[in-house]
Structure formats: C-alpha cells, structure tokens
Tab-separated table of C-alpha atoms in Angstrom:
chain	number	residue	atom	x	y	z
R	89	UNK	CA	-50.124	79.925	-51.162
R	90	UNK	CA	-47.624	79.277	-48.360
R	91	UNK	CA	-48.000	81.037	-45.047
R	92	UNK	CA	-46.809	84.665	-45.322
R	93	UNK	CA	-43.964	86.086	-43.298
R	94	UNK	CA	-43.848	89.594	-41.792
R	95	UNK	CA	-40.504	91.162	-40.972
R	96	UNK	CA	-40.414	93.081	-37.681
R	97	UNK	CA	-37.647	95.699	-37.326
R	98	UNK	CA	-36.457	97.301	-34.129
R	99	UNK	CA	-33.446	98.646	-32.279
R	100	UNK	CA	-33.403	95.706	-29.925
R	101	UNK	CA	-30.798	97.146	-27.583
R	102	UNK	CA	-33.421	99.664	-26.436
R	103	UNK	CA	-36.704	98.375	-27.838
R	104	UNK	CA	-36.585	94.606	-27.579
R	105	UNK	CA	-39.787	94.286	-25.524
R	106	UNK	CA	-41.781	96.394	-27.995
R	107	UNK	CA	-40.373	94.506	-30.995
R	108	UNK	CA	-41.169	91.141	-29.439
R	109	UNK	CA	-44.652	92.331	-28.530
R	110	UNK	CA	-45.430	93.320	-32.116
R	111	UNK	CA	-44.197	89.922	-33.301
R	112	UNK	CA	-46.298	88.092	-30.706
R	113	UNK	CA	-49.440	89.991	-31.682
R	114	UNK	CA	-48.930	89.062	-35.332
R	115	UNK	CA	-48.326	85.391	-34.473
R	116	UNK	CA	-51.506	85.285	-32.350
R	117	UNK	CA	-53.742	86.915	-34.957
R	118	UNK	CA	-57.030	84.974	-34.747
R	119	UNK	CA	-58.046	85.238	-38.415
R	120	UNK	CA	-54.849	85.325	-40.449
R	121	UNK	CA	-51.930	82.932	-39.926
R	122	UNK	CA	-48.540	84.610	-40.339
R	123	UNK	CA	-44.958	83.816	-39.473
R	124	UNK	CA	-42.541	86.533	-38.373
R	125	UNK	CA	-38.842	87.255	-38.597
R	126	UNK	CA	-37.165	89.850	-36.352
R	127	UNK	CA	-34.348	92.079	-37.574
R	128	UNK	CA	-32.262	93.926	-34.976
R	129	UNK	CA	-30.936	97.291	-36.193
R	130	UNK	CA	-29.684	98.435	-32.765
R	131	UNK	CA	-26.230	99.691	-31.922
R	132	UNK	CA	-25.315	97.276	-29.147
R	133	UNK	CA	-25.775	93.475	-29.246
R	134	UNK	CA	-28.862	92.181	-27.485
R	135	UNK	CA	-28.891	88.387	-27.922
R	136	UNK	CA	-32.322	86.791	-27.944
R	137	UNK	CA	-33.508	83.497	-29.473
R	138	UNK	CA	-36.349	85.262	-31.309
R	139	UNK	CA	-34.021	87.568	-33.237
R	140	UNK	CA	-33.658	86.162	-36.771
R	141	UNK	CA	-31.245	88.746	-38.181
R	142	UNK	CA	-28.831	90.260	-35.658
R	143	UNK	CA	-27.234	93.650	-36.163
R	144	UNK	CA	-23.687	92.229	-36.181
R	145	UNK	CA	-24.612	89.786	-38.938
R	146	UNK	CA	-26.304	92.528	-40.954
R	147	UNK	CA	-23.206	94.709	-40.826
R	148	UNK	CA	-20.817	91.840	-41.565
R	149	UNK	CA	-22.862	90.764	-44.579
R	150	UNK	CA	-23.125	94.354	-45.804
R	151	UNK	CA	-19.358	94.875	-45.676
R	152	UNK	CA	-18.750	91.541	-47.394
R	153	UNK	CA	-21.138	92.420	-50.255
R	154	UNK	CA	-19.855	95.961	-50.746
R	155	UNK	CA	-16.174	95.268	-50.101
R	156	UNK	CA	-16.203	98.286	-47.810
R	157	UNK	CA	-13.765	98.176	-44.932
R	158	UNK	CA	-15.632	97.852	-41.621
R	159	UNK	CA	-14.733	100.278	-38.831
R	160	UNK	CA	-12.415	98.958	-36.153
R	161	UNK	CA	-14.903	99.739	-33.418
R	162	UNK	CA	-18.595	100.299	-34.172
R	163	UNK	CA	-19.077	101.758	-30.690
R	164	UNK	CA	-16.618	104.549	-31.549
R	165	UNK	CA	-18.841	105.776	-34.398
R	166	UNK	CA	-20.994	108.812	-33.773
R	167	UNK	CA	-24.742	108.213	-33.546
R	168	UNK	CA	-25.204	109.823	-36.963
R	169	UNK	CA	-22.485	107.739	-38.581
R	170	UNK	CA	-23.764	104.472	-37.119
R	171	UNK	CA	-27.369	105.319	-38.076
R	172	UNK	CA	-26.301	105.947	-41.677
R	173	UNK	CA	-24.265	102.731	-41.810
R	174	UNK	CA	-26.868	100.408	-40.327
R	175	UNK	CA	-29.554	102.056	-42.502
R	176	UNK	CA	-27.587	100.981	-45.587
R	177	UNK	CA	-27.014	97.510	-44.181
R	178	UNK	CA	-30.671	97.014	-43.248
R	179	UNK	CA	-31.786	98.293	-46.640
R	180	UNK	CA	-29.574	95.770	-48.438
R	181	UNK	CA	-30.758	92.944	-46.193
R	182	UNK	CA	-34.441	93.816	-46.636
R	183	UNK	CA	-33.995	94.098	-50.406
R	184	UNK	CA	-32.389	90.635	-50.476
R	185	UNK	CA	-35.167	89.071	-48.378
R	186	UNK	CA	-37.787	90.533	-50.683
R	187	UNK	CA	-35.872	89.383	-53.754
R	188	UNK	CA	-35.946	85.821	-52.451
R	189	UNK	CA	-39.664	86.060	-51.715
R	190	UNK	CA	-38.963	85.447	-48.023
R	191	UNK	CA	-41.077	88.306	-46.659
R	192	UNK	CA	-44.545	89.596	-47.492
R	193	UNK	CA	-44.908	92.591	-45.166
R	194	UNK	CA	-42.789	94.734	-42.867
R	195	UNK	CA	-43.452	96.610	-39.613
R	196	UNK	CA	-41.309	98.430	-37.087
R	197	UNK	CA	-41.389	100.833	-34.191
R	198	UNK	CA	-38.899	103.457	-33.119
R	199	UNK	CA	-37.934	106.867	-31.866
R	200	UNK	CA	-36.056	109.349	-34.053
R	201	UNK	CA	-32.984	107.179	-34.825
R	202	UNK	CA	-34.967	103.964	-35.123
R	203	UNK	CA	-37.468	105.699	-37.398
R	204	UNK	CA	-34.653	106.918	-39.656
R	205	UNK	CA	-33.190	103.416	-39.941
R	206	UNK	CA	-36.465	101.513	-40.378
R	207	UNK	CA	-37.933	104.068	-42.804
R	208	UNK	CA	-34.794	103.875	-44.979
R	209	UNK	CA	-35.078	100.099	-45.224
R	210	UNK	CA	-38.747	100.321	-46.123
R	211	UNK	CA	-38.391	103.243	-48.502
R	212	UNK	CA	-35.227	102.188	-50.354
R	213	UNK	CA	-35.305	98.395	-50.012
R	214	UNK	CA	-38.890	97.609	-51.038
R	215	UNK	CA	-41.109	98.409	-54.032
R	216	UNK	CA	-44.267	100.490	-53.945
R	217	UNK	CA	-47.207	98.274	-53.076
R	218	UNK	CA	-45.340	96.091	-50.592
R	219	UNK	CA	-47.100	96.358	-47.167
R	220	UNK	CA	-45.102	98.709	-44.853
R	221	UNK	CA	-46.105	100.148	-41.494
R	222	UNK	CA	-44.007	102.153	-39.061
R	223	UNK	CA	-44.980	103.154	-35.520
R	224	UNK	CA	-43.023	106.284	-34.747
R	225	UNK	CA	-42.644	109.155	-32.297
R	226	UNK	CA	-41.903	111.283	-35.393
R	227	UNK	CA	-45.151	110.549	-37.232
R	228	UNK	CA	-46.925	113.730	-36.142
R	229	UNK	CA	-44.701	116.294	-37.856
R	230	UNK	CA	-42.733	116.725	-41.056
R	231	UNK	CA	-42.532	113.142	-42.269
R	232	UNK	CA	-41.024	113.848	-45.719
R	233	UNK	CA	-37.481	112.798	-44.682
R	234	UNK	CA	-38.834	109.367	-43.764
R	235	UNK	CA	-41.553	108.704	-46.352
R	236	UNK	CA	-40.410	110.763	-49.358
R	237	UNK	CA	-42.149	109.115	-52.367
R	238	UNK	CA	-42.722	105.725	-50.783
R	239	UNK	CA	-45.997	104.243	-49.501
R	240	UNK	CA	-45.026	103.840	-45.852
R	241	UNK	CA	-48.007	103.864	-43.496
R	242	UNK	CA	-47.093	105.848	-40.354
R	243	UNK	CA	-48.769	105.440	-36.969
R	244	UNK	CA	-48.011	108.000	-34.270
R	245	UNK	CA	-46.908	106.210	-31.085
R	246	UNK	CA	-48.443	108.895	-28.752
R	247	UNK	CA	-46.098	107.845	-25.939
R	248	UNK	CA	-42.433	107.252	-26.585
R	249	UNK	CA	-41.487	103.746	-27.697
R	250	UNK	CA	-40.004	103.040	-24.281
R	251	UNK	CA	-41.703	100.287	-22.375
R	252	UNK	CA	-45.017	98.461	-22.505
R	253	UNK	CA	-48.052	99.977	-20.802
R	254	UNK	CA	-51.780	99.975	-21.286
R	255	UNK	CA	-51.549	102.607	-24.073
R	256	UNK	CA	-48.449	101.401	-25.917
R	257	UNK	CA	-49.755	97.828	-25.929
R	258	UNK	CA	-52.936	98.996	-27.618
R	259	UNK	CA	-51.108	101.026	-30.251
R	260	UNK	CA	-48.558	98.317	-31.000
R	261	UNK	CA	-51.337	95.692	-31.158
R	262	UNK	CA	-53.199	97.919	-33.622
R	263	UNK	CA	-50.020	98.132	-35.698
R	264	UNK	CA	-49.618	94.325	-35.678
R	265	UNK	CA	-53.238	93.870	-36.753
R	266	UNK	CA	-52.935	96.564	-39.427
R	267	UNK	CA	-49.858	95.102	-41.095
R	268	UNK	CA	-51.383	91.596	-40.981
R	269	UNK	CA	-54.500	93.024	-42.643
R	270	UNK	CA	-52.357	94.739	-45.287
R	271	UNK	CA	-50.588	91.476	-46.075
R	272	UNK	CA	-53.898	89.605	-46.249
R	273	UNK	CA	-55.313	92.223	-48.629
R	274	UNK	CA	-52.213	92.166	-50.820
R	275	UNK	CA	-52.251	88.381	-51.078
R	276	UNK	CA	-55.957	88.397	-51.902
R	277	UNK	CA	-55.330	90.903	-54.693
R	278	UNK	CA	-52.371	88.876	-55.963
R	279	UNK	CA	-54.584	85.796	-56.160
R	280	UNK	CA	-57.280	87.716	-58.074
R	281	UNK	CA	-54.687	89.026	-60.521
R	282	UNK	CA	-53.215	85.575	-61.006
R	283	UNK	CA	-56.630	84.122	-61.797
R	284	UNK	CA	-57.305	87.002	-64.164
R	285	UNK	CA	-54.049	86.324	-66.019
R	286	UNK	CA	-54.932	82.671	-66.267
R	287	UNK	CA	-58.290	83.577	-67.795
R	288	UNK	CA	-56.566	85.977	-70.231
R	289	UNK	CA	-54.097	83.268	-71.202
R	290	UNK	CA	-56.974	80.922	-71.852
R	291	UNK	CA	-58.815	83.522	-73.942
R	292	UNK	CA	-55.637	84.304	-75.916
R	293	UNK	CA	-55.063	80.627	-76.618
R	294	UNK	CA	-58.632	80.254	-77.792
R	295	UNK	CA	-58.363	83.299	-80.080
R	296	UNK	CA	-55.025	82.268	-81.628
R	297	UNK	CA	-55.090	81.100	-85.244
R	298	UNK	CA	-54.543	77.332	-85.179
R	299	UNK	CA	-51.817	75.773	-87.261
R	300	UNK	CA	-52.046	72.613	-89.307
R	301	UNK	CA	-53.454	69.859	-87.179
R	302	UNK	CA	-51.831	66.517	-86.663
R	303	UNK	CA	-48.241	67.318	-87.727
R	304	UNK	CA	-47.112	69.410	-84.756
R	305	UNK	CA	-46.558	72.461	-86.998
R	306	UNK	CA	-48.249	75.858	-86.996
R	307	UNK	CA	-48.366	78.804	-89.367
R	308	UNK	CA	-45.430	80.391	-87.494
R	309	UNK	CA	-43.111	77.429	-88.003
R	310	UNK	CA	-41.945	74.508	-85.903
R	311	UNK	CA	-43.513	73.601	-82.579
R	312	UNK	CA	-46.440	76.031	-82.477
R	313	UNK	CA	-44.412	79.217	-82.848
R	314	UNK	CA	-47.245	81.049	-84.597
R	315	UNK	CA	-49.636	80.259	-81.797
R	316	UNK	CA	-47.082	81.393	-79.201
R	317	UNK	CA	-46.562	84.647	-81.085
R	318	UNK	CA	-50.294	85.292	-81.297
R	319	UNK	CA	-50.603	84.554	-77.595
R	320	UNK	CA	-47.786	86.947	-76.779
R	321	UNK	CA	-49.347	89.720	-78.877
R	322	UNK	CA	-52.741	89.191	-77.262
R	323	UNK	CA	-51.125	89.357	-73.796
R	324	UNK	CA	-49.254	92.574	-74.660
R	325	UNK	CA	-52.470	94.125	-75.974
R	326	UNK	CA	-54.326	93.189	-72.788
R	327	UNK	CA	-51.734	94.968	-70.623
R	328	UNK	CA	-52.808	98.574	-70.060
R	329	UNK	CA	-50.515	101.463	-70.887
R	330	UNK	CA	-49.715	103.100	-67.551
R	331	UNK	CA	-49.606	106.874	-67.813
R	332	UNK	CA	-48.308	109.060	-64.960
R	333	UNK	CA	-49.991	112.469	-64.640
R	334	UNK	CA	-49.402	115.414	-62.296
R	335	UNK	CA	-52.270	117.480	-60.881
R	336	UNK	CA	-53.095	120.435	-58.652
R	337	UNK	CA	-56.509	121.950	-57.898
R	338	UNK	CA	-55.840	124.493	-60.627
R	339	UNK	CA	-55.101	121.833	-63.237
R	340	UNK	CA	-57.769	119.323	-62.156
R	341	UNK	CA	-60.207	120.130	-65.025
R	342	UNK	CA	-57.504	119.528	-67.615
R	343	UNK	CA	-56.252	116.338	-65.934
R	344	UNK	CA	-59.808	115.015	-65.661
R	345	UNK	CA	-60.379	115.693	-69.352
R	346	UNK	CA	-57.169	113.904	-70.402
R	347	UNK	CA	-58.066	110.962	-68.128
R	348	UNK	CA	-61.530	110.752	-69.684
R	349	UNK	CA	-60.076	110.672	-73.201
R	350	UNK	CA	-57.418	108.087	-72.377
R	351	UNK	CA	-59.920	105.726	-70.751
R	352	UNK	CA	-62.714	106.190	-73.287
R	353	UNK	CA	-64.002	103.386	-75.450
R	354	UNK	CA	-63.352	105.524	-78.551
R	355	UNK	CA	-59.687	105.883	-77.597
R	356	UNK	CA	-59.391	102.138	-76.985
R	357	UNK	CA	-60.912	101.402	-80.393
R	358	UNK	CA	-58.589	103.902	-82.092
R	359	UNK	CA	-55.373	102.693	-80.433
R	360	UNK	CA	-56.179	99.022	-79.811
R	361	UNK	CA	-54.919	99.450	-76.229
R	362	UNK	CA	-56.347	100.259	-72.837
R	363	UNK	CA	-54.834	103.083	-70.783
R	364	UNK	CA	-54.486	103.320	-67.010
R	365	UNK	CA	-53.792	106.845	-65.713
R	366	UNK	CA	-52.014	107.221	-62.373
R	367	UNK	CA	-52.460	110.799	-61.014
R	368	UNK	CA	-49.897	112.309	-58.632
R	369	UNK	CA	-50.600	115.395	-56.521
R	370	UNK	CA	-47.759	117.885	-57.237
R	371	UNK	CA	-46.832	118.368	-53.600
R	372	UNK	CA	-43.106	117.620	-53.884
R	373	UNK	CA	-43.553	114.101	-52.618
R	374	UNK	CA	-46.004	113.463	-55.454
R	375	UNK	CA	-43.517	114.382	-58.147
R	376	UNK	CA	-40.789	112.320	-56.548
R	377	UNK	CA	-43.155	109.353	-56.203
R	378	UNK	CA	-44.024	109.541	-59.906
R	379	UNK	CA	-40.400	109.723	-60.935
R	380	UNK	CA	-39.570	106.852	-58.594
R	381	UNK	CA	-42.092	104.737	-60.547
R	382	UNK	CA	-40.607	105.930	-63.835
R	383	UNK	CA	-37.141	104.779	-62.754
R	384	UNK	CA	-38.622	101.458	-61.615
R	385	UNK	CA	-40.104	100.897	-65.087
R	386	UNK	CA	-43.657	100.885	-63.752
R	387	UNK	CA	-44.896	103.755	-65.918
R	388	UNK	CA	-44.995	103.687	-69.743
R	389	UNK	CA	-45.581	107.411	-70.361
R	390	UNK	CA	-45.898	110.680	-68.453
R	391	UNK	CA	-48.262	113.619	-69.040
R	392	UNK	CA	-46.630	116.249	-66.788
R	393	UNK	CA	-49.433	118.810	-66.749
R	394	UNK	CA	-48.473	120.336	-63.408
R	395	UNK	CA	-44.858	121.446	-63.068
R	396	UNK	CA	-45.307	123.829	-60.127
R	397	UNK	CA	-42.798	121.799	-58.096
R	398	UNK	CA	-40.087	123.314	-60.312
R	399	UNK	CA	-41.293	126.798	-59.383
R	400	UNK	CA	-41.173	125.958	-55.682
R	401	UNK	CA	-37.608	124.683	-56.118
R	402	UNK	CA	-36.463	127.806	-57.981
R	403	UNK	CA	-38.240	130.407	-55.863
R	404	UNK	CA	-38.202	128.746	-52.453
R	405	UNK	CA	-41.693	127.342	-51.905
R	406	UNK	CA	-42.444	124.421	-49.607
R	407	UNK	CA	-43.602	121.902	-52.214
R	408	UNK	CA	-40.375	121.423	-54.140
R	409	UNK	CA	-39.579	117.967	-55.529
R	410	UNK	CA	-35.874	118.792	-55.515
R	411	UNK	CA	-33.435	119.851	-58.227
R	412	UNK	CA	-33.750	116.623	-60.214
R	413	UNK	CA	-37.461	116.981	-60.946
R	414	UNK	CA	-38.159	115.998	-64.595
R	415	UNK	CA	-34.888	114.031	-64.888
R	416	UNK	CA	-36.365	110.533	-64.625
R	417	UNK	CA	-38.554	110.647	-67.778
R	418	UNK	CA	-35.554	112.023	-69.683
R	419	UNK	CA	-33.389	109.136	-68.475
R	420	UNK	CA	-35.963	106.707	-69.851
R	421	UNK	CA	-35.035	107.321	-73.450
R	422	UNK	CA	-37.887	106.716	-75.835
R	423	UNK	CA	-40.590	107.017	-73.175
R	424	UNK	CA	-43.367	109.397	-74.267
R	425	UNK	CA	-43.116	112.537	-72.080
R	426	UNK	CA	-45.495	115.467	-72.493
R	427	UNK	CA	-44.726	118.581	-70.398
R	428	UNK	CA	-46.983	121.556	-69.717
R	429	UNK	CA	-46.780	124.693	-67.539
R	430	UNK	CA	-49.730	124.019	-65.250
R	431	UNK	CA	-49.582	126.023	-62.007
R	432	UNK	CA	-46.049	127.266	-62.756
R	433	UNK	CA	-47.134	130.804	-61.922
R	434	UNK	CA	-47.617	130.038	-58.221
R	435	UNK	CA	-45.327	129.430	-55.256
R	436	UNK	CA	-46.641	127.331	-52.380
R	437	UNK	CA	-46.356	128.083	-48.672
R	438	UNK	CA	-48.119	126.870	-45.531
R	439	UNK	CA	-50.519	128.987	-43.436
R	440	UNK	CA	-50.513	132.717	-44.205
R	441	UNK	CA	-48.301	133.465	-41.221
R	442	UNK	CA	-45.554	131.195	-42.535
R	443	UNK	CA	-44.955	133.174	-45.745
R	444	UNK	CA	-41.405	134.656	-45.514
R	445	UNK	CA	-41.525	138.244	-44.260
R	446	UNK	CA	-40.028	139.763	-47.412
R	447	UNK	CA	-43.042	138.519	-49.337
R	448	UNK	CA	-45.666	138.439	-46.577
R	449	UNK	CA	-45.563	142.125	-45.601
R	450	UNK	CA	-48.509	144.233	-46.727
R	451	UNK	CA	-46.116	146.605	-48.530
R	452	UNK	CA	-44.224	143.830	-50.354
R	453	UNK	CA	-46.319	144.230	-53.472
R	454	UNK	CA	-46.698	140.435	-53.773
R	455	UNK	CA	-50.013	138.890	-54.644
R	456	UNK	CA	-50.978	136.266	-52.043
R	457	UNK	CA	-53.967	133.965	-52.120
R	458	UNK	CA	-55.122	131.938	-49.134
R	459	UNK	CA	-56.143	128.639	-50.710
R	460	UNK	CA	-57.170	127.171	-47.336
R	461	UNK	CA	-55.993	127.484	-43.748
R	462	UNK	CA	-52.982	125.270	-44.480
R	463	UNK	CA	-51.959	126.561	-47.935
R	464	UNK	CA	-51.056	130.059	-49.157
R	465	UNK	CA	-50.138	130.738	-52.780
R	466	UNK	CA	-47.916	133.537	-54.063
R	467	UNK	CA	-47.984	134.741	-57.655
R	468	UNK	CA	-44.592	134.704	-59.352
R	469	UNK	CA	-43.130	137.940	-60.633
R	470	UNK	CA	-41.532	138.421	-64.043
R	471	UNK	CA	-37.981	137.678	-62.844
R	472	UNK	CA	-39.043	134.473	-61.097
R	473	UNK	CA	-40.965	133.351	-64.177
R	474	UNK	CA	-37.831	133.834	-66.318
R	475	UNK	CA	-35.770	131.824	-63.831
R	476	UNK	CA	-38.312	128.961	-63.913
R	477	UNK	CA	-37.777	128.921	-67.647
C-alpha cells in the first residue's frame, strides 16, 4: 500500500502554529510513516508554504462547482454567515479528496467557530469508519451539534487553542499520535479484509461447477459465464445481511434474543445467509446514526425495537432524534423494516433536577423514575400516548 495521507484542518489566520504543530508531529511519528496535507478554513488569508489547500481556493472552487454567486467581499460577511459558507466549501473539498482516495485520515483543532467548520467537514464529507479526530474547546459539553450521528473522536483541548505551551503541545501531540494510530489500524483492517476476500474468491472459484474442458465453453454459455455466475452467487451468499437494531436498557432482553436468533447456526442453515446485527442505542444520536447508515446503503434491514426517540420528540424529552425519525427506512423502498413500540411509554430527561417544573413538582401527578444520576424517566400519560400514535 502507498504511504497514507492525513488531512489537517485549521483556521490558519488564528491557529496556524497549532495546525503546523499537529502536522509536524504526524510527519515525525517514529513507527508509522504518513504524509500530511493542510487545509486552511480561516477567514483571512495566511500564506504559508505548508498550506496545501488555501481558504480562497476552497471558496473559489466551491462557487465554481455550485454555480453560486460569490459575495463581493467575504470580509463583509457576518461570522455566522462566513462559518456556514466555509463549512460547505470545506465539506465539498474533503468529500472530493476522499473520493479520489487522496486522504486516509483527518484531524483538526479549533475553538467554537473552528470546531463548527471542521466538524461539518468530517461529519458531512466523510463516511462512517473513516478516521476522524477533532481537538476542541467545545468537547466537554453538549457535542451533539458537532458529532450528530457521525463517528468523530473528540479530544478536549483543556486550554484554548491559542498558542503553543507545555500543555497544548502535549495534547496536540497526543491528537497527532491518535489519528496516526487510527489510520494504521484502519489500513491493517483493510488489508485483512482484502486478503479475506481473495480467499473467498479462491474458494468460490474452486466450488464452481466446471464447464466443458478444452473448448473455452462452460455450462452458462460462452467464455465461462456459468462459472462467473456461480462465483457471483457464492460471493453474494458470503456477504452478511446487515441488520440495524435499536435498543434501550428496557428492551435489551428482546434485542439480545433477536440477535441470538439472527446469528445462530440454525438460522444460517434455514436462510442460507449469515446475519450481522448492528445495535444502536436509542439516545437521539443513535437513531440518527442508524438512519444515516440506511441512507448510505450500508444496512440491508432494520428491526426498530426501540422507538422511544419518537416519544421524546413529541413530548419534549432530551433524547429526540428529530422529526424525521423513521423516514430513512421508508425511503429505502423494499428494505425490510420491522417496527415495535419498545420504551415508547417513557420520556427521557437528565438528572432529576432538570425535569421541567410542570412535571417535576411533587404535586404534578407524574410518575418519575431515577434510572441513574444522569437519567430520569417520566411515564407518558394517556394524551401523550395518543399523540405518539
């Protein structure tokens, strides 16, 4: 395999030193050789020979691809407007680099605006499983706006990302080592999977029914078509059926039982296929992550045993997956989709003290259950249950 490349993102008008430091630590890794590219997502130009993708070029390319008219003066844009614009441009650029196979991991560091830009590029420009790590001042709080359903690894910066010192150097060096390790692990797994596919191809070829020997024909017709068809069928059979499932503590026994059946030898014999369950914790982000994979075509079926995220959306709990929960499997017409009502009778809140006053008062008549110090559950009433459906 060629030497991997890690993309380093930063707002180089304010965080050039930190961005260059991360890049230098990756390049000097003693056990894993990597190249780097640097992408500047800052507001004001900061020329430097190490910057591979400048902000001006990102924006120019974005406007050229989208046919959107660029603003007359980027500096006249509000911070929010510029952040939204450069987030879209960076996302498109990162997606293009990944599509060409030019990058194998991504890392960045930022404050609130930098985190919003870098997280958007990671979240919306790259698939699940691609190594992503973000050092952020915002990583020790509500991170849902940044991560959503993506697999972004967040590292709290402790100090602000504003200068190099004994502590920030250590944290940024850890980030560089971590993303290099993620890339190494991903490439090792890719190599294992490639070797496994080669073995399966060899086994399929050996199991295929041979055609007539010596005349270049097979039972399927000209040029070995029958053998190719048998090989294709064997390969399809070897690919597991990926089943998304939703789970809460309350529904764990049911989910475990379904998983056991799907992965049992008896089920494999009966169906002729292997099944690979992927279980998602119904925490809002979990439901969105599952539906993200459905839209990406990475799941073949969904067993939606835990639909409590719908209740949180309707009633006002904290673990809602948004108003479009359950839409993705419906969009995938023909995809098997089994829905149950697991945990739909509960609304989720944080610690007991965070339950809204109208429900948290002793005289409210609501049934509350302290699941643990961080989670409080409220039983739905009849009207709420009707609204959930």
